[in-house]
Amino acid sequence: MIALSSALLIAFNDVSLAQHAIIQRTDTGEEIATSEIARTVTETGLLARIDEDGSLAFFSLEFSAVRDSTVYLAASSENLIVAVLSGQIATRDNVASPGQVFVNPVISAEVLRFDFDIDAFIGSSSLVIGPELRAELEVARVNQERKILWGLLTPSLTNVQAAVLPGAEALRRSYLLSPEIFELRRSAAGDPVRLARLSAERFLRALAARDAETVSMLLSPTLFKPEESSTESWLNARGNFARLMATSDLPTKVVGARFESFDGHSEFILLAADGSRIRLNVGAYDTMTFITALEMQSDE
């Protein structure tokens, strides 16, 4: 059985689709558009009310409602999460009812189903749980207790919202949970060479477009994050550096550049439109590959 704490919950594809669904932020209650799901779910939990035969898809995780359903959507640095509070939902291969949760590791296509600790969820949640929703969860809670009594469920201390201690999880989210980073990790599906190439390509596109925000997200935290530095401090330093890059002459240098070689590990050589060469280095850091250096190579 998996404990879900809404304070630590989060999930999913920059192409988000919803049919017959109402989606709200759990922190403000504000209703959001389908196009905002991917960005918002990396900031806060979402509550989705889906009509029977309605469906929802984001970050490549797709599910439909077998009957009118209420689900809690969340994302951690490692997992996409869909917890069923009422009704019944189905993925391609499985069905989940109240008290159950679909967990999809970020770098995997596999969708796992577990029971979650309903008491822990209600006790830690800021959600307004109405009488009908509470009644469905109470039935599920009683069934869970019966399964535990008969040895069919084993309580666990696992929290799918935080694979590490809460403080460390909060830090990891600062550099792993932007929609862009999330989607790159998702697309690479655990292949380090593919992740390196995707990260390099996305960085070059962002730099050429003078998109300082995306450039910042792709710069390695190791360049700006001394141990004694606060999260806000190093993020500000990284953002300032990215803005300097975006307003320099570097964007004009990388426009039209193409990949010439890759050592399979950390160094790309690019051929610029003017015939010069550019060295781009990447480095793996905590399940993501970031940019560590960009250098215009002089002719020898």
PDB file of C-alpha atoms in Angstrom, residues 5-272:
ATOM      1  CA  SER A   5       0.468  13.044   0.683  1.00  0.00           C
ATOM      2  CA  SER A   6      -1.132  15.837  -1.320  1.00  0.00           C
ATOM      3  CA  ALA A   7       1.503  18.236  -0.088  1.00  0.00           C
ATOM      4  CA  LEU A   8       4.051  16.106  -1.912  1.00  0.00           C
ATOM      5  CA  LEU A   9       2.034  14.823  -4.865  1.00  0.00           C
ATOM      6  CA  ILE A  10       2.491  15.811  -8.711  1.00  0.00           C
ATOM      7  CA  ALA A  11       2.608  14.386 -13.501  1.00  0.00           C
ATOM      8  CA  PHE A  12       2.717  14.329 -17.786  1.00  0.00           C
ATOM      9  CA  ASN A  13       3.021  15.197 -22.443  1.00  0.00           C
ATOM     10  CA  ASP A  14       3.248  18.761 -23.561  1.00  0.00           C
ATOM     11  CA  VAL A  15       0.377  17.704 -25.795  1.00  0.00           C
ATOM     12  CA  SER A  16      -2.483  17.522 -23.290  1.00  0.00           C
ATOM     13  CA  LEU A  17      -5.963  16.366 -24.213  1.00  0.00           C
ATOM     14  CA  ALA A  18      -9.159  16.244 -22.214  1.00  0.00           C
ATOM     15  CA  GLN A  19     -12.647  15.240 -23.235  1.00  0.00           C
ATOM     16  CA  HIS A  20     -15.648  15.785 -20.940  1.00  0.00           C
ATOM     17  CA  ALA A  21     -13.425  16.809 -18.032  1.00  0.00           C
ATOM     18  CA  ILE A  22     -13.181  19.738 -15.627  1.00  0.00           C
ATOM     19  CA  ILE A  23      -9.692  20.341 -14.216  1.00  0.00           C
ATOM     20  CA  GLN A  24      -8.862  22.514 -11.204  1.00  0.00           C
ATOM     21  CA  ARG A  25      -5.744  23.497  -9.278  1.00  0.00           C
ATOM     22  CA  THR A  26      -5.803  22.081  -5.766  1.00  0.00           C
ATOM     23  CA  ASP A  27      -4.060  25.100  -4.238  1.00  0.00           C
ATOM     24  CA  THR A  28      -6.478  27.772  -5.476  1.00  0.00           C
ATOM     25  CA  GLY A  29      -9.477  25.868  -6.877  1.00  0.00           C
ATOM     26  CA  GLU A  30      -9.002  27.733 -10.158  1.00  0.00           C
ATOM     27  CA  GLU A  31     -10.250  25.899 -13.248  1.00  0.00           C
ATOM     28  CA  ILE A  32      -7.555  25.543 -15.909  1.00  0.00           C
ATOM     29  CA  ALA A  33      -7.560  24.937 -19.648  1.00  0.00           C
ATOM     30  CA  THR A  34      -6.418  21.638 -21.117  1.00  0.00           C
ATOM     31  CA  SER A  35      -3.381  23.346 -22.621  1.00  0.00           C
ATOM     32  CA  GLU A  36      -2.229  24.275 -19.105  1.00  0.00           C
ATOM     33  CA  ILE A  37      -2.233  20.763 -17.618  1.00  0.00           C
ATOM     34  CA  ALA A  38       1.420  19.894 -18.313  1.00  0.00           C
ATOM     35  CA  ARG A  39       2.753  23.174 -16.948  1.00  0.00           C
ATOM     36  CA  THR A  40       0.439  23.351 -13.939  1.00  0.00           C
ATOM     37  CA  VAL A  41       0.814  19.763 -12.751  1.00  0.00           C
ATOM     38  CA  THR A  42       4.547  20.331 -12.315  1.00  0.00           C
ATOM     39  CA  GLU A  43       3.690  23.192  -9.935  1.00  0.00           C
ATOM     40  CA  THR A  44       0.768  21.854  -7.923  1.00  0.00           C
ATOM     41  CA  GLY A  45      -1.684  18.978  -7.753  1.00  0.00           C
ATOM     42  CA  LEU A  46      -4.774  18.942  -9.960  1.00  0.00           C
ATOM     43  CA  LEU A  47      -8.279  17.680  -9.357  1.00  0.00           C
ATOM     44  CA  ALA A  48     -10.046  16.354 -12.453  1.00  0.00           C
ATOM     45  CA  ARG A  49     -13.719  15.486 -12.704  1.00  0.00           C
ATOM     46  CA  ILE A  50     -14.278  13.304 -15.746  1.00  0.00           C
ATOM     47  CA  ASP A  51     -17.642  12.259 -17.153  1.00  0.00           C
ATOM     48  CA  GLU A  52     -18.325   8.653 -18.053  1.00  0.00           C
ATOM     49  CA  ASP A  53     -16.476   7.810 -21.301  1.00  0.00           C
ATOM     50  CA  GLY A  54     -14.472  11.023 -20.985  1.00  0.00           C
ATOM     51  CA  SER A  55     -10.703  10.877 -21.213  1.00  0.00           C
ATOM     52  CA  LEU A  56      -7.516  12.679 -20.219  1.00  0.00           C
ATOM     53  CA  ALA A  57      -3.994  12.536 -21.650  1.00  0.00           C
ATOM     54  CA  PHE A  58      -0.831  14.398 -20.707  1.00  0.00           C
ATOM     55  CA  PHE A  59       2.887  13.601 -20.876  1.00  0.00           C
ATOM     56  CA  SER A  60       1.901  10.477 -22.847  1.00  0.00           C
ATOM     57  CA  LEU A  61      -0.128   9.049 -19.965  1.00  0.00           C
ATOM     58  CA  GLU A  62      -3.654   8.373 -21.177  1.00  0.00           C
ATOM     59  CA  PHE A  63      -6.698   7.155 -19.286  1.00  0.00           C
ATOM     60  CA  SER A  64     -10.483   7.212 -19.604  1.00  0.00           C
ATOM     61  CA  ALA A  65     -13.406   7.176 -17.178  1.00  0.00           C
ATOM     62  CA  VAL A  66     -15.399   3.944 -17.019  1.00  0.00           C
ATOM     63  CA  ARG A  67     -17.984   5.939 -15.070  1.00  0.00           C
ATOM     64  CA  ASP A  68     -18.165   9.477 -13.698  1.00  0.00           C
ATOM     65  CA  SER A  69     -14.889   9.864 -11.801  1.00  0.00           C
ATOM     66  CA  THR A  70     -12.846  12.241  -9.675  1.00  0.00           C
ATOM     67  CA  VAL A  71      -9.065  11.837  -9.786  1.00  0.00           C
ATOM     68  CA  TYR A  72      -6.095  13.575  -8.233  1.00  0.00           C
ATOM     69  CA  LEU A  73      -3.220  14.258 -10.653  1.00  0.00           C
ATOM     70  CA  ALA A  74       0.300  14.902  -9.451  1.00  0.00           C
ATOM     71  CA  ALA A  75       3.965  14.590 -10.420  1.00  0.00           C
ATOM     72  CA  SER A  76       7.114  13.970  -8.440  1.00  0.00           C
ATOM     73  CA  SER A  77      10.683  14.092  -9.676  1.00  0.00           C
ATOM     74  CA  GLU A  78      10.368  10.371 -10.498  1.00  0.00           C
ATOM     75  CA  ASN A  79       6.710   9.522 -11.088  1.00  0.00           C
ATOM     76  CA  LEU A  80       3.474  10.564 -12.745  1.00  0.00           C
ATOM     77  CA  ILE A  81       0.534   9.947 -10.444  1.00  0.00           C
ATOM     78  CA  VAL A  82      -3.227   9.500 -10.932  1.00  0.00           C
ATOM     79  CA  ALA A  83      -5.092   8.701  -7.702  1.00  0.00           C
ATOM     80  CA  VAL A  84      -8.743   7.669  -7.982  1.00  0.00           C
ATOM     81  CA  LEU A  85     -11.027   9.320  -5.419  1.00  0.00           C
ATOM     82  CA  SER A  86     -14.358   8.287  -6.946  1.00  0.00           C
ATOM     83  CA  GLY A  87     -15.661   6.371  -9.942  1.00  0.00           C
ATOM     84  CA  GLN A  88     -13.378   4.153 -12.011  1.00  0.00           C
ATOM     85  CA  ILE A  89     -10.697   4.905 -14.618  1.00  0.00           C
ATOM     86  CA  ALA A  90      -8.863   2.732 -17.097  1.00  0.00           C
ATOM     87  CA  THR A  91      -5.573   2.788 -18.937  1.00  0.00           C
ATOM     88  CA  ARG A  92      -4.927   0.546 -21.920  1.00  0.00           C
ATOM     89  CA  ASP A  93      -4.064  -2.398 -19.669  1.00  0.00           C
ATOM     90  CA  ASN A  94      -5.625  -1.831 -16.254  1.00  0.00           C
ATOM     91  CA  VAL A  95      -8.512  -0.395 -14.230  1.00  0.00           C
ATOM     92  CA  ALA A  96      -8.357   1.557 -10.958  1.00  0.00           C
ATOM     93  CA  SER A  97     -11.096   2.246  -8.410  1.00  0.00           C
ATOM     94  CA  PRO A  98     -11.301   4.561  -5.352  1.00  0.00           C
ATOM     95  CA  GLY A  99      -8.286   4.069  -3.103  1.00  0.00           C
ATOM     96  CA  GLN A 100      -6.072   2.988  -5.983  1.00  0.00           C
ATOM     97  CA  VAL A 101      -3.429   4.920  -7.883  1.00  0.00           C
ATOM     98  CA  PHE A 102      -1.730   4.616 -11.250  1.00  0.00           C
ATOM     99  CA  VAL A 103       2.000   5.316 -11.037  1.00  0.00           C
ATOM    100  CA  ASN A 104       3.987   5.878 -14.219  1.00  0.00           C
ATOM    101  CA  PRO A 105       7.774   6.309 -13.802  1.00  0.00           C
ATOM    102  CA  VAL A 106       8.927   9.336 -15.788  1.00  0.00           C
ATOM    103  CA  ILE A 107      11.400   7.374 -17.917  1.00  0.00           C
ATOM    104  CA  SER A 108       9.145   4.368 -18.524  1.00  0.00           C
ATOM    105  CA  ALA A 109       6.038   3.516 -20.516  1.00  0.00           C
ATOM    106  CA  GLU A 110       4.981   1.064 -17.799  1.00  0.00           C
ATOM    107  CA  VAL A 111       1.936   2.081 -15.742  1.00  0.00           C
ATOM    108  CA  LEU A 112       1.737   0.408 -12.339  1.00  0.00           C
ATOM    109  CA  ARG A 113      -1.298   0.168 -10.079  1.00  0.00           C
ATOM    110  CA  PHE A 114      -1.176   0.280  -6.291  1.00  0.00           C
ATOM    111  CA  ASP A 115      -3.488   0.911  -3.363  1.00  0.00           C
ATOM    112  CA  PHE A 116      -2.807   4.152  -1.515  1.00  0.00           C
ATOM    113  CA  ASP A 117      -3.278   4.933   2.162  1.00  0.00           C
ATOM    114  CA  ILE A 118      -6.646   6.697   2.202  1.00  0.00           C
ATOM    115  CA  ASP A 119      -6.371   7.832   5.840  1.00  0.00           C
ATOM    116  CA  ALA A 120      -2.961   9.404   5.173  1.00  0.00           C
ATOM    117  CA  PHE A 121      -4.264  11.104   2.043  1.00  0.00           C
ATOM    118  CA  ILE A 122      -7.339  12.611   3.721  1.00  0.00           C
ATOM    119  CA  GLY A 123      -5.337  13.597   6.798  1.00  0.00           C
ATOM    120  CA  SER A 124      -2.694  15.480   4.827  1.00  0.00           C
ATOM    121  CA  SER A 125      -4.840  16.829   2.000  1.00  0.00           C
ATOM    122  CA  SER A 126      -6.027  20.408   1.669  1.00  0.00           C
ATOM    123  CA  LEU A 127      -8.734  19.257  -0.753  1.00  0.00           C
ATOM    124  CA  VAL A 128     -12.329  19.977   0.106  1.00  0.00           C
ATOM    125  CA  ILE A 129     -13.773  16.461   0.149  1.00  0.00           C
ATOM    126  CA  GLY A 130     -17.562  16.563  -0.059  1.00  0.00           C
ATOM    127  CA  PRO A 131     -19.965  14.000   1.467  1.00  0.00           C
ATOM    128  CA  GLU A 132     -20.368  11.884  -1.695  1.00  0.00           C
ATOM    129  CA  LEU A 133     -16.633  11.712  -2.338  1.00  0.00           C
ATOM    130  CA  ARG A 134     -15.930  10.956   1.315  1.00  0.00           C
ATOM    131  CA  ALA A 135     -18.525   8.160   1.267  1.00  0.00           C
ATOM    132  CA  GLU A 136     -16.823   6.430  -1.695  1.00  0.00           C
ATOM    133  CA  LEU A 137     -13.428   6.752  -0.041  1.00  0.00           C
ATOM    134  CA  GLU A 138     -14.819   5.382   3.222  1.00  0.00           C
ATOM    135  CA  VAL A 139     -16.084   2.243   1.453  1.00  0.00           C
ATOM    136  CA  ALA A 140     -12.644   1.834  -0.141  1.00  0.00           C
ATOM    137  CA  ARG A 141     -10.928   2.398   3.234  1.00  0.00           C
ATOM    138  CA  VAL A 142     -13.003  -0.335   4.886  1.00  0.00           C
ATOM    139  CA  ASN A 143     -12.155  -2.707   2.019  1.00  0.00           C
ATOM    140  CA  GLN A 144      -8.463  -1.887   2.456  1.00  0.00           C
ATOM    141  CA  GLU A 145      -8.635  -2.706   6.172  1.00  0.00           C
ATOM    142  CA  ARG A 146     -10.268  -6.034   5.362  1.00  0.00           C
ATOM    143  CA  LYS A 147      -7.543  -6.869   2.804  1.00  0.00           C
ATOM    144  CA  ILE A 148      -4.822  -5.974   5.306  1.00  0.00           C
ATOM    145  CA  LEU A 149      -6.485  -8.192   7.912  1.00  0.00           C
ATOM    146  CA  TRP A 150      -6.486 -11.116   5.511  1.00  0.00           C
ATOM    147  CA  GLY A 151      -2.939 -10.477   4.362  1.00  0.00           C
ATOM    148  CA  LEU A 152      -3.923  -9.403   0.871  1.00  0.00           C
ATOM    149  CA  LEU A 153      -2.376  -5.950   1.328  1.00  0.00           C
ATOM    150  CA  THR A 154       0.883  -5.108   3.074  1.00  0.00           C
ATOM    151  CA  PRO A 155       1.302  -1.563   4.442  1.00  0.00           C
ATOM    152  CA  SER A 156       4.338   0.239   3.083  1.00  0.00           C
ATOM    153  CA  LEU A 157       6.212   3.427   3.948  1.00  0.00           C
ATOM    154  CA  THR A 158       6.802   4.138   0.249  1.00  0.00           C
ATOM    155  CA  ASN A 159       5.749   7.611  -0.876  1.00  0.00           C
ATOM    156  CA  VAL A 160       5.508   7.822  -4.659  1.00  0.00           C
ATOM    157  CA  GLN A 161       5.498  11.604  -4.435  1.00  0.00           C
ATOM    158  CA  ALA A 162       8.926  11.730  -2.830  1.00  0.00           C
ATOM    159  CA  ALA A 163      11.507   9.016  -3.504  1.00  0.00           C
ATOM    160  CA  VAL A 164      13.855  10.892  -1.154  1.00  0.00           C
ATOM    161  CA  LEU A 165      13.404  13.009   1.972  1.00  0.00           C
ATOM    162  CA  PRO A 166      11.007  15.960   1.476  1.00  0.00           C
ATOM    163  CA  GLY A 167      13.798  18.556   1.608  1.00  0.00           C
ATOM    164  CA  ALA A 168      15.806  16.737  -1.035  1.00  0.00           C
ATOM    165  CA  GLU A 169      12.674  16.210  -3.154  1.00  0.00           C
ATOM    166  CA  ALA A 170      11.931  19.941  -3.068  1.00  0.00           C
ATOM    167  CA  LEU A 171      15.472  20.649  -4.270  1.00  0.00           C
ATOM    168  CA  ARG A 172      15.261  18.079  -7.067  1.00  0.00           C
ATOM    169  CA  ARG A 173      11.995  19.584  -8.262  1.00  0.00           C
ATOM    170  CA  SER A 174      13.733  22.927  -8.736  1.00  0.00           C
ATOM    171  CA  TYR A 175      15.743  21.505 -11.651  1.00  0.00           C
ATOM    172  CA  LEU A 176      13.848  18.369 -12.758  1.00  0.00           C
ATOM    173  CA  LEU A 177      10.225  19.472 -12.893  1.00  0.00           C
ATOM    174  CA  SER A 178      10.008  22.191 -15.501  1.00  0.00           C
ATOM    175  CA  PRO A 179       7.770  20.929 -18.346  1.00  0.00           C
ATOM    176  CA  GLU A 180      10.712  21.106 -20.779  1.00  0.00           C
ATOM    177  CA  ILE A 181      13.026  18.977 -18.608  1.00  0.00           C
ATOM    178  CA  PHE A 182      10.219  16.607 -17.757  1.00  0.00           C
ATOM    179  CA  GLU A 183       9.413  16.041 -21.424  1.00  0.00           C
ATOM    180  CA  LEU A 184      13.055  15.484 -22.382  1.00  0.00           C
ATOM    181  CA  ARG A 185      13.453  12.802 -19.708  1.00  0.00           C
ATOM    182  CA  ARG A 186      10.159  11.285 -20.794  1.00  0.00           C
ATOM    183  CA  SER A 187      11.114  11.222 -24.473  1.00  0.00           C
ATOM    184  CA  ALA A 188      14.540   9.676 -23.863  1.00  0.00           C
ATOM    185  CA  ALA A 189      12.953   6.755 -21.953  1.00  0.00           C
ATOM    186  CA  GLY A 190      16.135   6.051 -20.002  1.00  0.00           C
ATOM    187  CA  ASP A 191      18.501   6.050 -23.015  1.00  0.00           C
ATOM    188  CA  PRO A 192      21.474   8.261 -21.982  1.00  0.00           C
ATOM    189  CA  VAL A 193      22.747   8.826 -25.540  1.00  0.00           C
ATOM    190  CA  ARG A 194      19.290   9.856 -26.751  1.00  0.00           C
ATOM    191  CA  LEU A 195      18.851  12.127 -23.725  1.00  0.00           C
ATOM    192  CA  ALA A 196      22.192  13.832 -24.445  1.00  0.00           C
ATOM    193  CA  ARG A 197      21.223  14.466 -28.074  1.00  0.00           C
ATOM    194  CA  LEU A 198      17.714  15.682 -27.200  1.00  0.00           C
ATOM    195  CA  SER A 199      19.054  18.047 -24.533  1.00  0.00           C
ATOM    196  CA  ALA A 200      21.697  19.451 -26.869  1.00  0.00           C
ATOM    197  CA  GLU A 201      19.166  19.983 -29.653  1.00  0.00           C
ATOM    198  CA  ARG A 202      16.666  21.681 -27.339  1.00  0.00           C
ATOM    199  CA  PHE A 203      19.368  23.941 -25.904  1.00  0.00           C
ATOM    200  CA  LEU A 204      20.547  25.055 -29.338  1.00  0.00           C
ATOM    201  CA  ARG A 205      16.992  25.809 -30.475  1.00  0.00           C
ATOM    202  CA  ALA A 206      16.349  27.835 -27.337  1.00  0.00           C
ATOM    203  CA  LEU A 207      19.622  29.751 -27.653  1.00  0.00           C
ATOM    204  CA  ALA A 208      19.040  30.508 -31.333  1.00  0.00           C
ATOM    205  CA  ALA A 209      15.584  31.856 -30.418  1.00  0.00           C
ATOM    206  CA  ARG A 210      17.066  33.887 -27.522  1.00  0.00           C
ATOM    207  CA  ASP A 211      14.732  31.987 -25.176  1.00  0.00           C
ATOM    208  CA  ALA A 212      16.549  32.718 -21.907  1.00  0.00           C
ATOM    209  CA  GLU A 213      14.061  30.806 -19.748  1.00  0.00           C
ATOM    210  CA  THR A 214      14.579  27.500 -21.554  1.00  0.00           C
ATOM    211  CA  VAL A 215      18.337  28.072 -21.863  1.00  0.00           C
ATOM    212  CA  SER A 216      18.436  28.509 -18.073  1.00  0.00           C
ATOM    213  CA  MET A 217      16.533  25.282 -17.421  1.00  0.00           C
ATOM    214  CA  LEU A 218      19.024  23.342 -19.537  1.00  0.00           C
ATOM    215  CA  LEU A 219      22.208  24.702 -17.945  1.00  0.00           C
ATOM    216  CA  SER A 220      23.685  22.245 -15.452  1.00  0.00           C
ATOM    217  CA  PRO A 221      22.946  22.969 -11.780  1.00  0.00           C
ATOM    218  CA  THR A 222      26.541  21.921 -11.034  1.00  0.00           C
ATOM    219  CA  LEU A 223      27.740  25.199 -12.570  1.00  0.00           C
ATOM    220  CA  PHE A 224      25.749  27.341 -10.152  1.00  0.00           C
ATOM    221  CA  LYS A 225      24.866  25.291  -7.076  1.00  0.00           C
ATOM    222  CA  PRO A 226      27.564  25.392  -4.371  1.00  0.00           C
ATOM    223  CA  GLU A 227      26.597  23.387  -1.299  1.00  0.00           C
ATOM    224  CA  GLU A 228      26.069  26.480   0.858  1.00  0.00           C
ATOM    225  CA  SER A 229      23.907  28.247  -1.727  1.00  0.00           C
ATOM    226  CA  SER A 230      20.144  28.491  -1.278  1.00  0.00           C
ATOM    227  CA  THR A 231      17.866  27.183  -4.029  1.00  0.00           C
ATOM    228  CA  GLU A 232      16.658  30.696  -4.823  1.00  0.00           C
ATOM    229  CA  SER A 233      20.225  32.007  -4.993  1.00  0.00           C
ATOM    230  CA  TRP A 234      21.586  29.483  -7.491  1.00  0.00           C
ATOM    231  CA  LEU A 235      18.431  29.575  -9.628  1.00  0.00           C
ATOM    232  CA  ASN A 236      18.776  33.365  -9.864  1.00  0.00           C
ATOM    233  CA  ALA A 237      22.452  33.009 -10.800  1.00  0.00           C
ATOM    234  CA  ARG A 238      21.600  30.483 -13.500  1.00  0.00           C
ATOM    235  CA  GLY A 239      18.820  32.687 -14.837  1.00  0.00           C
ATOM    236  CA  ASN A 240      21.075  35.742 -14.989  1.00  0.00           C
ATOM    237  CA  PHE A 241      23.749  33.807 -16.864  1.00  0.00           C
ATOM    238  CA  ALA A 242      21.166  32.483 -19.335  1.00  0.00           C
ATOM    239  CA  ARG A 243      19.957  36.013 -20.025  1.00  0.00           C
ATOM    240  CA  LEU A 244      23.525  37.088 -20.747  1.00  0.00           C
ATOM    241  CA  MET A 245      23.887  34.222 -23.207  1.00  0.00           C
ATOM    242  CA  ALA A 246      20.587  35.039 -24.896  1.00  0.00           C
ATOM    243  CA  THR A 247      21.513  38.694 -25.398  1.00  0.00           C
ATOM    244  CA  SER A 248      25.079  38.020 -26.594  1.00  0.00           C
ATOM    245  CA  ASP A 249      26.173  37.173 -30.142  1.00  0.00           C
ATOM    246  CA  LEU A 250      26.022  33.427 -29.381  1.00  0.00           C
ATOM    247  CA  PRO A 251      22.483  33.010 -30.772  1.00  0.00           C
ATOM    248  CA  THR A 252      23.610  34.219 -34.192  1.00  0.00           C
ATOM    249  CA  LYS A 253      26.523  31.765 -34.094  1.00  0.00           C
ATOM    250  CA  VAL A 254      24.347  28.706 -33.474  1.00  0.00           C
ATOM    251  CA  VAL A 255      21.565  29.499 -35.961  1.00  0.00           C
ATOM    252  CA  GLY A 256      21.768  26.856 -38.677  1.00  0.00           C
ATOM    253  CA  ALA A 257      24.494  24.874 -36.884  1.00  0.00           C
ATOM    254  CA  ARG A 258      24.433  21.111 -37.465  1.00  0.00           C
ATOM    255  CA  PHE A 259      25.863  18.219 -35.519  1.00  0.00           C
ATOM    256  CA  GLU A 260      29.141  16.955 -36.912  1.00  0.00           C
ATOM    257  CA  SER A 261      30.238  14.445 -34.265  1.00  0.00           C
ATOM    258  CA  PHE A 262      29.522  13.105 -30.783  1.00  0.00           C
ATOM    259  CA  ASP A 263      31.914  11.128 -28.613  1.00  0.00           C
ATOM    260  CA  GLY A 264      28.994   9.111 -27.210  1.00  0.00           C
ATOM    261  CA  HIS A 265      29.443  10.520 -23.754  1.00  0.00           C
ATOM    262  CA  SER A 266      29.759  14.265 -23.206  1.00  0.00           C
ATOM    263  CA  GLU A 267      31.050  16.234 -26.222  1.00  0.00           C
ATOM    264  CA  PHE A 268      29.316  17.346 -29.397  1.00  0.00           C
ATOM    265  CA  ILE A 269      31.096  19.133 -32.224  1.00  0.00           C
ATOM    266  CA  LEU A 270      28.832  21.298 -34.367  1.00  0.00           C
ATOM    267  CA  LEU A 271      29.489  22.894 -37.724  1.00  0.00           C
ATOM    268  CA  ALA A 272      28.197  26.476 -37.801  1.00  0.00           C
TER     269      ALA A 272
END
